């Protein structure tokens, strides 16, 4: 297992800047997820780490050794592709051992490694089949077997679960997590699915437009998103973002919602501002997650809000209710065992320990 | 050593590319150059200007060639496409024995133009061929001597050419028809369209790329026509079924007029370029757009 | 209620009737076209099996009296007449045997070489991005359209200079060069549709340019290789222009010989021999088409439909 350091990586495709100043430090045994929407650059970054693309500037260091000029096969990495990329004309066994044969590893060692991996991933019965005879899930396991058998320093995954159906995806996600806990490998994993990222990663790097928006543990990203993009990307349903301004006076700092004409301001003194100055009349977005809007007061800092119910969506164990708050739509998540009437005035309690406040212009967390 | 490895793709393609650059583009440039000289038997490299082109366009024989090419292309194109489309639509109706019929319509394409020309030359033989057949079955006054009639011999070439190539046009249209999403047809049927309207208003308009491919392929075949005419009419009677390709070969190798022949070759080249380049440009833009 | 039912049944019956009438018309039209396409083949075969007497008396479509293969023998190996000193070959006779072998000797290397390089080129152009690769491909593509008249003169001179005039080797060279454009085009369009990720996985596994080609791509290239080989075989075997321009006499390929045979008539026109010769000359490509044609068409039409 190894460390991976990415320093100031920039990459352009022609005139388009695809990666801008990427810096990442991944320690041994960490599972780093590169998360972001299509086109954010995450796959390009992964390919650059693998050596399939070259960066325009910056360094990639595996175990503190600069690998920029090394061929992919010399970097001691393995990559599991989104489409699995199994060699169509070879059997599963050949697919898995091809890389080892190319490296002229002894036959006995190859047999041993193959046996271990086949047992680990339960693909023994598949060894003599061709890729076209396998199901999606089986192909995925073979692709992982091909990576595992190399025992590389770094494992790279490029959206490996995207081509599977929903149920299989959840199953395979757990398998990957179990494997990681067992083998304690260093992993870089690319996905656009935030649930996958949150459940698998020890650290998540969220990317947008070639820039890393935030790199933290899943918990911190969930609780303290650094900007509006991250806040909106993580969580389902997404965080509510209410338009308004901050008013600072002798009694403290309050949030005044747009259209409220100054009434019913929310006190935000308990909020941990990064910079404690200049908040008066500042335009902000007040962020609160649907799951942090309660039906009754649970904590000391819960604050009562009046809203009107508009729409209800029943999804089994939960219901998603849409509210009207001074002509802005808010979404709340509640247990479905409670009956909530529509088009009625309603009271909710905002958990003020869980809010985020962002500057409206920059989108940055205050 | 590392340099070789890094540039292997370029190294691999360079022999072919070198051959291409020299023997295709280099040669075309040579022919173009020679067309501006006074070369007769041997190439002379002193430039003369456009004199050969002036000569070319003042020759009756060249005019015959060009108008024959025009007549041939128009007829060849229209007949191949009409027959090809009709056969494709008919074959699209899910018939038993479709495979056999397809094989029958397409096999002429496998034959060389010489074989086709030879066979049709016999079929259109003035006294013993199709004429005799119709006389034998009762049409006592039937004549078919087009093959030896100046002015009509070119139509014999059309017939043989259409026989040979229409099957291929059918094949590409059939593939095009089959690639249409079934759901579009189903939607049309629900909207109440009859099978005729479905074909004329929905399916055929969607076949535009196939039409374009067919036109380009057929025009290209037509401009290159040489073998078929040599075998069928040898350009005759006289020079009545002459075509630019025959003109060029005759003047290049039989009449030792290298520069004149080159100018005729360049005329052919420019005509092909004028049609193919815009077509390729639009096709590649489509492909890039999809990617 | 009953009346409506009856009406529906009537409508159904009449539309069924309409359908069957349409089907019959369909078959008749298709049948007429089939006759149009098959007739010349029948005429060729029938004529080749008749004696000149039968030809004179009968017409194009009359059946041969018996299966007379004499014309075939003459077309293949020439006519011999019994003279006082034994069998003697008629002078001035063109027959196909030697030229059939000329074509064979020419076709095999030309097809093999142009196909292999076409595959390598297609692979290099699509799986390994390098500067100008698109322009290079365009140049190959355009090369498939050029009228060969534009290169006949310089090629004739070059072959002369290289000492390859009027030789099978010379023809092989010509066919390889101009065939490369087509083979590269076919293979490039095929390889471009194969996922790039397979090549990337192989690179990570440590395979180099040639290892990837031979171990991974070539095993799945059967479809396009079939198309390319059939196309090249047909084009080269059926060629007349290059054969007639760059060779004459002994080294000529079969289509040139066929044309010469039909043109020269020492004494009387022998239509049956001409037809037998045409069949012999067309036989190889026809057989290839009958056996493997559907793969060929599939490959060609896929390209033109998608553009």
mmCIF file with all atom_site columns, C-alpha atoms in Angstrom, chain A residues 154-284:
data_model
loop_
_atom_site.group_PDB
_atom_site.id
_atom_site.type_symbol
_atom_site.label_atom_id
_atom_site.label_alt_id
_atom_site.label_comp_id
_atom_site.label_asym_id
_atom_site.label_entity_id
_atom_site.label_seq_id
_atom_site.pdbx_PDB_ins_code
_atom_site.Cartn_x
_atom_site.Cartn_y
_atom_site.Cartn_z
_atom_site.occupancy
_atom_site.B_iso_or_equiv
_atom_site.pdbx_formal_charge
_atom_site.auth_seq_id
_atom_site.auth_comp_id
_atom_site.auth_asym_id
_atom_site.auth_atom_id
_atom_site.pdbx_PDB_model_num
ATOM 1   C CA . UNK A 1 154 ? -2.857  2.102  -5.625  1.00 0.00 ? 154 UNK A CA 1
ATOM 2   C CA . UNK A 1 155 ? -6.292  0.973  -6.798  1.00 0.00 ? 155 UNK A CA 1
ATOM 3   C CA . UNK A 1 156 ? -8.169  3.243  -9.162  1.00 0.00 ? 156 UNK A CA 1
ATOM 4   C CA . UNK A 1 157 ? -11.869 2.890  -9.866  1.00 0.00 ? 157 UNK A CA 1
ATOM 5   C CA . UNK A 1 158 ? -13.632 4.779  -12.662 1.00 0.00 ? 158 UNK A CA 1
ATOM 6   C CA . UNK A 1 159 ? -17.381 4.705  -11.921 1.00 0.00 ? 159 UNK A CA 1
ATOM 7   C CA . UNK A 1 160 ? -17.361 0.903  -11.754 1.00 0.00 ? 160 UNK A CA 1
ATOM 8   C CA . UNK A 1 161 ? -20.951 0.583  -10.564 1.00 0.00 ? 161 UNK A CA 1
ATOM 9   C CA . UNK A 1 162 ? -22.660 2.923  -13.040 1.00 0.00 ? 162 UNK A CA 1
ATOM 10  C CA . UNK A 1 163 ? -23.580 0.174  -15.494 1.00 0.00 ? 163 UNK A CA 1
ATOM 11  C CA . UNK A 1 164 ? -25.292 -2.029 -12.909 1.00 0.00 ? 164 UNK A CA 1
ATOM 12  C CA . UNK A 1 165 ? -28.961 -1.981 -11.968 1.00 0.00 ? 165 UNK A CA 1
ATOM 13  C CA . UNK A 1 166 ? -29.905 -0.300 -8.678  1.00 0.00 ? 166 UNK A CA 1
ATOM 14  C CA . UNK A 1 167 ? -30.128 -3.405 -6.514  1.00 0.00 ? 167 UNK A CA 1
ATOM 15  C CA . UNK A 1 168 ? -26.857 -4.865 -7.775  1.00 0.00 ? 168 UNK A CA 1
ATOM 16  C CA . UNK A 1 169 ? -25.193 -1.505 -7.307  1.00 0.00 ? 169 UNK A CA 1
ATOM 17  C CA . UNK A 1 170 ? -26.017 -1.485 -3.587  1.00 0.00 ? 170 UNK A CA 1
ATOM 18  C CA . UNK A 1 171 ? -24.789 -5.067 -3.205  1.00 0.00 ? 171 UNK A CA 1
ATOM 19  C CA . UNK A 1 172 ? -21.505 -4.430 -5.014  1.00 0.00 ? 172 UNK A CA 1
ATOM 20  C CA . UNK A 1 173 ? -20.981 -1.244 -3.025  1.00 0.00 ? 173 UNK A CA 1
ATOM 21  C CA . UNK A 1 174 ? -21.004 -3.301 0.146   1.00 0.00 ? 174 UNK A CA 1
ATOM 22  C CA . UNK A 1 175 ? -18.661 -5.862 -1.385  1.00 0.00 ? 175 UNK A CA 1
ATOM 23  C CA . UNK A 1 176 ? -16.178 -3.137 -2.294  1.00 0.00 ? 176 UNK A CA 1
ATOM 24  C CA . UNK A 1 177 ? -16.374 -1.671 1.210   1.00 0.00 ? 177 UNK A CA 1
ATOM 25  C CA . UNK A 1 178 ? -15.815 -5.098 2.777   1.00 0.00 ? 178 UNK A CA 1
ATOM 26  C CA . UNK A 1 179 ? -12.825 -5.705 0.524   1.00 0.00 ? 179 UNK A CA 1
ATOM 27  C CA . UNK A 1 180 ? -11.316 -2.379 1.455   1.00 0.00 ? 180 UNK A CA 1
ATOM 28  C CA . UNK A 1 181 ? -11.719 -3.033 5.153   1.00 0.00 ? 181 UNK A CA 1
ATOM 29  C CA . UNK A 1 182 ? -10.088 -6.411 4.741   1.00 0.00 ? 182 UNK A CA 1
ATOM 30  C CA . UNK A 1 183 ? -7.213  -5.492 2.435   1.00 0.00 ? 183 UNK A CA 1
ATOM 31  C CA . UNK A 1 184 ? -6.645  -1.912 3.632   1.00 0.00 ? 184 UNK A CA 1
ATOM 32  C CA . UNK A 1 185 ? -5.589  -0.790 0.182   1.00 0.00 ? 185 UNK A CA 1
ATOM 33  C CA . UNK A 1 186 ? -5.094  2.797  -0.962  1.00 0.00 ? 186 UNK A CA 1
ATOM 34  C CA . UNK A 1 187 ? -7.978  3.632  -3.274  1.00 0.00 ? 187 UNK A CA 1
ATOM 35  C CA . UNK A 1 188 ? -8.995  6.505  -5.546  1.00 0.00 ? 188 UNK A CA 1
ATOM 36  C CA . UNK A 1 189 ? -12.614 6.051  -6.607  1.00 0.00 ? 189 UNK A CA 1
ATOM 37  C CA . UNK A 1 190 ? -14.486 8.181  -9.128  1.00 0.00 ? 190 UNK A CA 1
ATOM 38  C CA . UNK A 1 191 ? -18.279 8.496  -9.045  1.00 0.00 ? 191 UNK A CA 1
ATOM 39  C CA . UNK A 1 192 ? -21.083 10.965 -9.664  1.00 0.00 ? 192 UNK A CA 1
ATOM 40  C CA . UNK A 1 193 ? -23.352 9.238  -7.156  1.00 0.00 ? 193 UNK A CA 1
ATOM 41  C CA . UNK A 1 194 ? -23.220 11.033 -3.810  1.00 0.00 ? 194 UNK A CA 1
ATOM 42  C CA . UNK A 1 195 ? -24.721 8.113  -1.859  1.00 0.00 ? 195 UNK A CA 1
ATOM 43  C CA . UNK A 1 196 ? -21.949 5.862  -3.157  1.00 0.00 ? 196 UNK A CA 1
ATOM 44  C CA . UNK A 1 197 ? -19.359 8.483  -2.246  1.00 0.00 ? 197 UNK A CA 1
ATOM 45  C CA . UNK A 1 198 ? -20.678 8.989  1.265   1.00 0.00 ? 198 UNK A CA 1
ATOM 46  C CA . UNK A 1 199 ? -20.912 5.291  2.068   1.00 0.00 ? 199 UNK A CA 1
ATOM 47  C CA . UNK A 1 200 ? -17.574 4.213  0.582   1.00 0.00 ? 200 UNK A CA 1
ATOM 48  C CA . UNK A 1 201 ? -15.125 7.032  1.127   1.00 0.00 ? 201 UNK A CA 1
ATOM 49  C CA . UNK A 1 202 ? -12.912 7.741  4.097   1.00 0.00 ? 202 UNK A CA 1
ATOM 50  C CA . UNK A 1 203 ? -12.396 11.086 2.401   1.00 0.00 ? 203 UNK A CA 1
ATOM 51  C CA . UNK A 1 204 ? -14.353 12.760 -0.369  1.00 0.00 ? 204 UNK A CA 1
ATOM 52  C CA . UNK A 1 205 ? -12.996 15.322 -2.829  1.00 0.00 ? 205 UNK A CA 1
ATOM 53  C CA . UNK A 1 206 ? -15.897 17.090 -4.516  1.00 0.00 ? 206 UNK A CA 1
ATOM 54  C CA . UNK A 1 207 ? -15.012 18.571 -7.892  1.00 0.00 ? 207 UNK A CA 1
ATOM 55  C CA . UNK A 1 208 ? -16.692 21.043 -10.168 1.00 0.00 ? 208 UNK A CA 1
ATOM 56  C CA . UNK A 1 209 ? -15.342 22.636 -13.343 1.00 0.00 ? 209 UNK A CA 1
ATOM 57  C CA . UNK A 1 210 ? -11.897 21.185 -12.770 1.00 0.00 ? 210 UNK A CA 1
ATOM 58  C CA . UNK A 1 211 ? -11.503 22.568 -9.253  1.00 0.00 ? 211 UNK A CA 1
ATOM 59  C CA . UNK A 1 212 ? -11.712 20.725 -5.949  1.00 0.00 ? 212 UNK A CA 1
ATOM 60  C CA . UNK A 1 213 ? -14.546 22.358 -4.011  1.00 0.00 ? 213 UNK A CA 1
ATOM 61  C CA . UNK A 1 214 ? -13.923 20.594 -0.736  1.00 0.00 ? 214 UNK A CA 1
ATOM 62  C CA . UNK A 1 215 ? -11.902 17.628 0.438   1.00 0.00 ? 215 UNK A CA 1
ATOM 63  C CA . UNK A 1 216 ? -12.987 16.235 3.811   1.00 0.00 ? 216 UNK A CA 1
ATOM 64  C CA . UNK A 1 217 ? -14.448 13.246 5.583   1.00 0.00 ? 217 UNK A CA 1
ATOM 65  C CA . UNK A 1 218 ? -18.024 12.441 4.635   1.00 0.00 ? 218 UNK A CA 1
ATOM 66  C CA . UNK A 1 219 ? -19.235 13.629 8.033   1.00 0.00 ? 219 UNK A CA 1
ATOM 67  C CA . UNK A 1 220 ? -17.706 17.078 7.733   1.00 0.00 ? 220 UNK A CA 1
ATOM 68  C CA . UNK A 1 221 ? -18.847 17.472 4.157   1.00 0.00 ? 221 UNK A CA 1
ATOM 69  C CA . UNK A 1 222 ? -22.363 16.649 5.253   1.00 0.00 ? 222 UNK A CA 1
ATOM 70  C CA . UNK A 1 223 ? -22.390 18.864 8.312   1.00 0.00 ? 223 UNK A CA 1
ATOM 71  C CA . UNK A 1 224 ? -20.202 21.734 7.169   1.00 0.00 ? 224 UNK A CA 1
ATOM 72  C CA . UNK A 1 225 ? -20.258 22.140 3.380   1.00 0.00 ? 225 UNK A CA 1
ATOM 73  C CA . UNK A 1 226 ? -17.773 24.796 2.271   1.00 0.00 ? 226 UNK A CA 1
ATOM 74  C CA . UNK A 1 227 ? -19.927 26.290 -0.441  1.00 0.00 ? 227 UNK A CA 1
ATOM 75  C CA . UNK A 1 228 ? -23.342 26.200 -2.030  1.00 0.00 ? 228 UNK A CA 1
ATOM 76  C CA . UNK A 1 229 ? -22.268 23.704 -4.681  1.00 0.00 ? 229 UNK A CA 1
ATOM 77  C CA . UNK A 1 230 ? -21.177 21.141 -2.103  1.00 0.00 ? 230 UNK A CA 1
ATOM 78  C CA . UNK A 1 231 ? -24.216 21.817 0.076   1.00 0.00 ? 231 UNK A CA 1
ATOM 79  C CA . UNK A 1 232 ? -26.532 21.239 -2.845  1.00 0.00 ? 232 UNK A CA 1
ATOM 80  C CA . UNK A 1 233 ? -24.710 18.205 -4.240  1.00 0.00 ? 233 UNK A CA 1
ATOM 81  C CA . UNK A 1 234 ? -24.708 16.165 -1.043  1.00 0.00 ? 234 UNK A CA 1
ATOM 82  C CA . UNK A 1 235 ? -27.887 14.922 0.551   1.00 0.00 ? 235 UNK A CA 1
ATOM 83  C CA . UNK A 1 236 ? -31.139 13.706 -0.876  1.00 0.00 ? 236 UNK A CA 1
ATOM 84  C CA . UNK A 1 237 ? -33.363 15.676 -1.016  1.00 0.00 ? 237 UNK A CA 1
ATOM 85  C CA . UNK A 1 238 ? -30.876 18.568 -1.300  1.00 0.00 ? 238 UNK A CA 1
ATOM 86  C CA . UNK A 1 239 ? -30.345 21.174 1.365   1.00 0.00 ? 239 UNK A CA 1
ATOM 87  C CA . UNK A 1 240 ? -32.894 23.979 1.455   1.00 0.00 ? 240 UNK A CA 1
ATOM 88  C CA . UNK A 1 241 ? -31.348 27.334 0.601   1.00 0.00 ? 241 UNK A CA 1
ATOM 89  C CA . UNK A 1 242 ? -33.403 30.324 1.724   1.00 0.00 ? 242 UNK A CA 1
ATOM 90  C CA . UNK A 1 243 ? -32.792 33.785 0.298   1.00 0.00 ? 243 UNK A CA 1
ATOM 91  C CA . UNK A 1 244 ? -32.412 36.609 2.778   1.00 0.00 ? 244 UNK A CA 1
ATOM 92  C CA . UNK A 1 245 ? -30.135 39.034 4.599   1.00 0.00 ? 245 UNK A CA 1
ATOM 93  C CA . UNK A 1 246 ? -28.306 39.100 7.896   1.00 0.00 ? 246 UNK A CA 1
ATOM 94  C CA . UNK A 1 247 ? -29.060 41.870 10.340  1.00 0.00 ? 247 UNK A CA 1
ATOM 95  C CA . UNK A 1 248 ? -26.575 42.622 13.069  1.00 0.00 ? 248 UNK A CA 1
ATOM 96  C CA . UNK A 1 249 ? -27.753 44.739 15.991  1.00 0.00 ? 249 UNK A CA 1
ATOM 97  C CA . UNK A 1 250 ? -27.253 45.000 19.737  1.00 0.00 ? 250 UNK A CA 1
ATOM 98  C CA . UNK A 1 251 ? -29.178 41.820 20.455  1.00 0.00 ? 251 UNK A CA 1
ATOM 99  C CA . UNK A 1 252 ? -27.149 39.756 18.060  1.00 0.00 ? 252 UNK A CA 1
ATOM 100 C CA . UNK A 1 253 ? -27.239 38.501 14.476  1.00 0.00 ? 253 UNK A CA 1
ATOM 101 C CA . UNK A 1 254 ? -30.550 37.615 12.883  1.00 0.00 ? 254 UNK A CA 1
ATOM 102 C CA . UNK A 1 255 ? -31.557 36.146 9.552   1.00 0.00 ? 255 UNK A CA 1
ATOM 103 C CA . UNK A 1 256 ? -34.353 37.980 7.785   1.00 0.00 ? 256 UNK A CA 1
ATOM 104 C CA . UNK A 1 257 ? -36.042 36.076 4.992   1.00 0.00 ? 257 UNK A CA 1
ATOM 105 C CA . UNK A 1 258 ? -36.751 37.916 1.743   1.00 0.00 ? 258 UNK A CA 1
ATOM 106 C CA . UNK A 1 259 ? -40.395 39.085 1.506   1.00 0.00 ? 259 UNK A CA 1
ATOM 107 C CA . UNK A 1 260 ? -40.857 38.802 5.248   1.00 0.00 ? 260 UNK A CA 1
ATOM 108 C CA . UNK A 1 261 ? -40.633 42.580 5.707   1.00 0.00 ? 261 UNK A CA 1
ATOM 109 C CA . UNK A 1 262 ? -38.535 42.195 8.811   1.00 0.00 ? 262 UNK A CA 1
ATOM 110 C CA . UNK A 1 263 ? -40.985 39.997 10.691  1.00 0.00 ? 263 UNK A CA 1
ATOM 111 C CA . UNK A 1 264 ? -40.085 36.637 12.250  1.00 0.00 ? 264 UNK A CA 1
ATOM 112 C CA . UNK A 1 265 ? -36.320 36.963 11.992  1.00 0.00 ? 265 UNK A CA 1
ATOM 113 C CA . UNK A 1 266 ? -34.332 33.883 12.966  1.00 0.00 ? 266 UNK A CA 1
ATOM 114 C CA . UNK A 1 267 ? -31.593 34.426 15.595  1.00 0.00 ? 267 UNK A CA 1
ATOM 115 C CA . UNK A 1 268 ? -28.310 32.890 14.403  1.00 0.00 ? 268 UNK A CA 1
ATOM 116 C CA . UNK A 1 269 ? -25.986 33.813 17.289  1.00 0.00 ? 269 UNK A CA 1
ATOM 117 C CA . UNK A 1 270 ? -25.241 30.171 18.005  1.00 0.00 ? 270 UNK A CA 1
ATOM 118 C CA . UNK A 1 271 ? -23.905 29.744 14.432  1.00 0.00 ? 271 UNK A CA 1
ATOM 119 C CA . UNK A 1 272 ? -20.159 29.332 14.191  1.00 0.00 ? 272 UNK A CA 1
ATOM 120 C CA . UNK A 1 273 ? -19.167 32.089 11.750  1.00 0.00 ? 273 UNK A CA 1
ATOM 121 C CA . UNK A 1 274 ? -15.716 31.641 10.219  1.00 0.00 ? 274 UNK A CA 1
ATOM 122 C CA . UNK A 1 275 ? -15.206 35.368 10.207  1.00 0.00 ? 275 UNK A CA 1
ATOM 123 C CA . UNK A 1 276 ? -17.023 37.169 12.955  1.00 0.00 ? 276 UNK A CA 1
ATOM 124 C CA . UNK A 1 277 ? -17.098 40.652 11.350  1.00 0.00 ? 277 UNK A CA 1
ATOM 125 C CA . UNK A 1 278 ? -19.180 42.632 8.892   1.00 0.00 ? 278 UNK A CA 1
ATOM 126 C CA . UNK A 1 279 ? -22.415 40.792 8.672   1.00 0.00 ? 279 UNK A CA 1
ATOM 127 C CA . UNK A 1 280 ? -24.842 43.627 8.657   1.00 0.00 ? 280 UNK A CA 1
ATOM 128 C CA . UNK A 1 281 ? -27.171 43.765 5.649   1.00 0.00 ? 281 UNK A CA 1
ATOM 129 C CA . UNK A 1 282 ? -25.255 41.027 3.952   1.00 0.00 ? 282 UNK A CA 1
ATOM 130 C CA . UNK A 1 283 ? -27.170 38.996 1.371   1.00 0.00 ? 283 UNK A CA 1
ATOM 131 C CA . UNK A 1 284 ? -27.004 35.344 2.311   1.00 0.00 ? 284 UNK A CA 1
#
